Amino acid sequence: MTANVMVVVERQFDFPRPRVFRAWVEPHELKQWRGSPGWHVEEDTLEGDHKLGGRHTHVKVRDNDPTTRVVTNGVYSEFFEPDVFVSREQITGDPGIDPTKPLELRVEFTKMGRDGTLVRIIQGPYDPDVAGWHGEGWEKELTRLANFLAGTGEYATGGDGR
């Protein structure tokens, strides 16, 4: 089958763009929410050079089977904090993704109202038979991000994240 489907997922957060952007790029924050329920990111695998041309990596591990690992290695082709980043990624260990064919991940952070942020994820191309499953995965991860952001009390009223 031909990989020709782009997954698009959006979610609005009641936090300023710099705060939400930071949750995506700071290793100690990314570790707290990335991965669908039942998965976690291994802290010692988080690496990142957050700039144009910078490389980043992380490994997601299944909680009940640590031998099941999904490795993401990417290079930023765009990096404009706090507006957008684009990464060309090789993902290994995910049975729905061909590890020899890079995916593009674009994450946009749009100001909404006074302190809100609309996050728009565009990723692909996927084979049509697995695209829906990956869209659902992003929805679950964005729910985890929302819970993480809500749990950081210092940012609940804007704090230093503006």
mmCIF file of C-alpha atoms in Angstrom:
data_model
loop_
_atom_site.group_PDB
_atom_site.id
_atom_site.type_symbol
_atom_site.label_atom_id
_atom_site.label_comp_id
_atom_site.label_asym_id
_atom_site.label_seq_id
_atom_site.Cartn_x
_atom_site.Cartn_y
_atom_site.Cartn_z
ATOM 1 C CA MET A 1 0.000 0.000 0.000
ATOM 2 C CA THR A 2 1.180 3.548 -0.680
ATOM 3 C CA ALA A 3 1.851 5.849 2.264
ATOM 4 C CA ASN A 4 -0.146 8.902 1.218
ATOM 5 C CA VAL A 5 -2.272 9.962 4.206
ATOM 6 C CA MET A 6 -1.432 12.891 6.465
ATOM 7 C CA VAL A 7 -2.874 12.788 9.987
ATOM 8 C CA VAL A 8 -4.141 16.128 11.303
ATOM 9 C CA VAL A 9 -5.108 16.563 14.966
ATOM 10 C CA GLU A 10 -5.961 19.801 16.810
ATOM 11 C CA ARG A 11 -6.518 20.657 20.451
ATOM 12 C CA GLN A 12 -6.918 23.971 22.254
ATOM 13 C CA PHE A 13 -5.192 24.555 25.599
ATOM 14 C CA ASP A 14 -5.855 27.301 28.137
ATOM 15 C CA PHE A 15 -2.156 28.124 28.458
ATOM 16 C CA PRO A 16 0.078 30.603 26.615
ATOM 17 C CA ARG A 17 2.061 29.454 23.590
ATOM 18 C CA PRO A 18 5.504 29.631 25.261
ATOM 19 C CA ARG A 19 4.259 27.342 28.033
ATOM 20 C CA VAL A 20 2.754 24.776 25.651
ATOM 21 C CA PHE A 21 5.751 24.913 23.299
ATOM 22 C CA ARG A 22 8.116 24.295 26.212
ATOM 23 C CA ALA A 23 6.174 21.138 27.143
ATOM 24 C CA TRP A 24 7.031 19.771 23.686
ATOM 25 C CA VAL A 25 10.754 20.529 23.666
ATOM 26 C CA GLU A 26 12.052 20.439 27.252
ATOM 27 C CA PRO A 27 13.100 16.852 28.066
ATOM 28 C CA HIS A 28 11.943 16.878 31.708
ATOM 29 C CA GLU A 29 8.497 18.054 30.561
ATOM 30 C CA LEU A 30 8.196 15.919 27.433
ATOM 31 C CA LYS A 31 8.891 12.840 29.536
ATOM 32 C CA GLN A 32 5.830 13.581 31.687
ATOM 33 C CA TRP A 33 3.226 13.319 28.941
ATOM 34 C CA ARG A 34 4.497 11.753 25.688
ATOM 35 C CA GLY A 35 3.174 8.310 24.891
ATOM 36 C CA SER A 36 -0.319 6.911 24.875
ATOM 37 C CA PRO A 37 -1.708 5.488 28.126
ATOM 38 C CA GLY A 38 0.286 2.374 28.973
ATOM 39 C CA TRP A 39 3.501 3.845 27.571
ATOM 40 C CA HIS A 40 6.201 6.119 28.949
ATOM 41 C CA VAL A 41 9.314 7.878 27.672
ATOM 42 C CA GLU A 42 12.619 6.683 29.100
ATOM 43 C CA GLU A 43 14.229 9.779 30.588
ATOM 44 C CA ASP A 44 17.802 8.793 29.761
ATOM 45 C CA THR A 45 16.886 8.500 26.051
ATOM 46 C CA LEU A 46 15.739 12.119 25.710
ATOM 47 C CA GLU A 47 18.164 14.211 23.720
ATOM 48 C CA GLY A 48 17.608 17.355 21.742
ATOM 49 C CA ASP A 49 19.308 20.271 20.087
ATOM 50 C CA HIS A 50 16.329 22.573 19.730
ATOM 51 C CA LYS A 51 17.239 24.675 16.700
ATOM 52 C CA LEU A 52 17.082 24.528 12.924
ATOM 53 C CA GLY A 53 19.058 21.442 11.876
ATOM 54 C CA GLY A 54 19.154 20.173 15.459
ATOM 55 C CA ARG A 55 18.720 16.489 16.171
ATOM 56 C CA HIS A 56 16.388 15.025 18.775
ATOM 57 C CA THR A 57 15.536 11.536 19.994
ATOM 58 C CA HIS A 58 13.368 9.730 22.511
ATOM 59 C CA VAL A 59 12.290 6.158 23.229
ATOM 60 C CA LYS A 60 8.745 5.218 24.240
ATOM 61 C CA VAL A 61 8.434 1.971 26.209
ATOM 62 C CA ARG A 62 5.341 -0.121 26.897
ATOM 63 C CA ASP A 63 4.727 -0.102 30.664
ATOM 64 C CA ASN A 64 3.809 -3.789 30.929
ATOM 65 C CA ASP A 65 6.469 -5.010 28.458
ATOM 66 C CA PRO A 66 9.730 -3.026 28.580
ATOM 67 C CA THR A 67 11.028 -4.979 25.581
ATOM 68 C CA THR A 68 8.468 -3.179 23.386
ATOM 69 C CA ARG A 69 10.174 0.053 22.398
ATOM 70 C CA VAL A 70 9.483 2.723 19.791
ATOM 71 C CA VAL A 71 12.481 4.897 18.924
ATOM 72 C CA THR A 72 12.073 8.327 17.319
ATOM 73 C CA ASN A 73 15.094 10.051 15.775
ATOM 74 C CA GLY A 74 14.468 13.397 14.115
ATOM 75 C CA VAL A 75 16.052 16.497 12.648
ATOM 76 C CA TYR A 76 14.360 19.895 12.857
ATOM 77 C CA SER A 77 13.806 21.365 9.383
ATOM 78 C CA GLU A 78 11.968 24.343 10.940
ATOM 79 C CA PHE A 79 12.191 25.659 14.501
ATOM 80 C CA PHE A 80 10.539 28.966 15.371
ATOM 81 C CA GLU A 81 9.830 29.155 19.096
ATOM 82 C CA PRO A 82 6.987 29.441 20.171
ATOM 83 C CA ASP A 83 5.208 29.249 16.810
ATOM 84 C CA VAL A 84 6.093 26.020 15.018
ATOM 85 C CA PHE A 85 8.543 23.217 14.606
ATOM 86 C CA VAL A 86 8.876 20.672 11.816
ATOM 87 C CA SER A 87 10.865 17.484 12.165
ATOM 88 C CA ARG A 88 11.806 14.789 9.687
ATOM 89 C CA GLU A 89 11.686 11.580 11.720
ATOM 90 C CA GLN A 90 12.711 7.954 11.452
ATOM 91 C CA ILE A 91 10.608 5.796 13.756
ATOM 92 C CA THR A 92 11.575 2.217 14.545
ATOM 93 C CA GLY A 93 9.697 -0.376 16.563
ATOM 94 C CA ASP A 94 6.192 0.714 15.516
ATOM 95 C CA PRO A 95 4.660 -2.046 13.369
ATOM 96 C CA GLY A 96 2.535 0.503 11.487
ATOM 97 C CA ILE A 97 5.504 2.611 10.347
ATOM 98 C CA ASP A 98 8.191 1.655 7.829
ATOM 99 C CA PRO A 99 11.457 2.577 9.598
ATOM 100 C CA THR A 100 13.201 3.117 6.243
ATOM 101 C CA LYS A 101 10.804 5.893 5.194
ATOM 102 C CA PRO A 102 10.933 9.131 7.192
ATOM 103 C CA LEU A 103 7.782 10.844 8.400
ATOM 104 C CA GLU A 104 7.323 14.578 8.720
ATOM 105 C CA LEU A 105 5.945 15.965 11.978
ATOM 106 C CA ARG A 106 4.729 19.562 11.953
ATOM 107 C CA VAL A 107 3.427 21.071 15.196
ATOM 108 C CA GLU A 108 1.917 24.566 15.077
ATOM 109 C CA PHE A 109 1.146 26.709 18.142
ATOM 110 C CA THR A 110 -1.465 29.408 17.407
ATOM 111 C CA LYS A 111 -2.429 32.114 19.910
ATOM 112 C CA MET A 112 -6.117 31.921 20.767
ATOM 113 C CA GLY A 113 -7.681 34.741 22.757
ATOM 114 C CA ARG A 114 -5.673 36.180 25.631
ATOM 115 C CA ASP A 115 -3.771 33.126 26.891
ATOM 116 C CA GLY A 116 -4.976 30.160 24.855
ATOM 117 C CA THR A 117 -3.035 28.044 22.384
ATOM 118 C CA LEU A 118 -4.304 25.925 19.527
ATOM 119 C CA VAL A 119 -1.944 23.026 18.827
ATOM 120 C CA ARG A 120 -2.168 21.568 15.341
ATOM 121 C CA ILE A 121 -0.269 18.367 14.563
ATOM 122 C CA ILE A 122 0.271 17.280 10.964
ATOM 123 C CA GLN A 123 2.165 14.017 10.514
ATOM 124 C CA GLY A 124 2.749 11.561 7.709
ATOM 125 C CA PRO A 125 2.621 10.172 5.201
ATOM 126 C CA TYR A 126 1.027 7.022 6.623
ATOM 127 C CA ASP A 127 -0.408 3.995 4.896
ATOM 128 C CA PRO A 128 -4.204 4.449 4.823
ATOM 129 C CA ASP A 129 -4.801 1.340 6.955
ATOM 130 C CA VAL A 130 -2.806 2.706 9.941
ATOM 131 C CA ALA A 131 -3.409 6.468 9.670
ATOM 132 C CA GLY A 132 -6.548 6.405 11.846
ATOM 133 C CA TRP A 133 -4.791 4.482 14.593
ATOM 134 C CA HIS A 134 -1.983 7.069 14.698
ATOM 135 C CA GLY A 135 -4.502 9.912 14.799
ATOM 136 C CA GLU A 136 -6.141 8.259 17.807
ATOM 137 C CA GLY A 137 -2.703 7.933 19.422
ATOM 138 C CA TRP A 138 -2.116 11.666 19.069
ATOM 139 C CA GLU A 139 -5.543 12.383 20.596
ATOM 140 C CA LYS A 140 -4.577 10.306 23.654
ATOM 141 C CA GLU A 141 -1.208 12.007 23.944
ATOM 142 C CA LEU A 142 -2.824 15.458 23.759
ATOM 143 C CA THR A 143 -5.136 14.450 26.598
ATOM 144 C CA ARG A 144 -2.029 13.533 28.601
ATOM 145 C CA LEU A 145 -0.506 16.914 27.680
ATOM 146 C CA ALA A 146 -3.663 18.712 28.871
ATOM 147 C CA ASN A 147 -3.509 16.848 32.189
ATOM 148 C CA PHE A 148 0.199 17.613 32.555
ATOM 149 C CA LEU A 149 -0.314 21.328 31.896
ATOM 150 C CA ALA A 150 -3.252 21.489 34.303
ATOM 151 C CA GLY A 151 -1.167 19.804 36.997
ATOM 152 C CA THR A 152 1.582 22.422 36.938
ATOM 153 C CA GLY A 153 0.006 24.891 39.342
ATOM 154 C CA GLU A 154 2.546 27.641 38.715
ATOM 155 C CA TYR A 155 1.146 27.973 35.195
ATOM 156 C CA ALA A 156 -2.557 27.661 36.001
ATOM 157 C CA THR A 157 -2.939 31.451 35.889
ATOM 158 C CA GLY A 158 -0.289 32.172 33.287
ATOM 159 C CA GLY A 159 2.638 32.306 35.729
ATOM 160 C CA ASP A 160 5.983 32.709 34.025
ATOM 161 C CA GLY A 161 4.794 30.983 30.865
ATOM 162 C CA ARG A 162 3.670 34.128 29.026
#
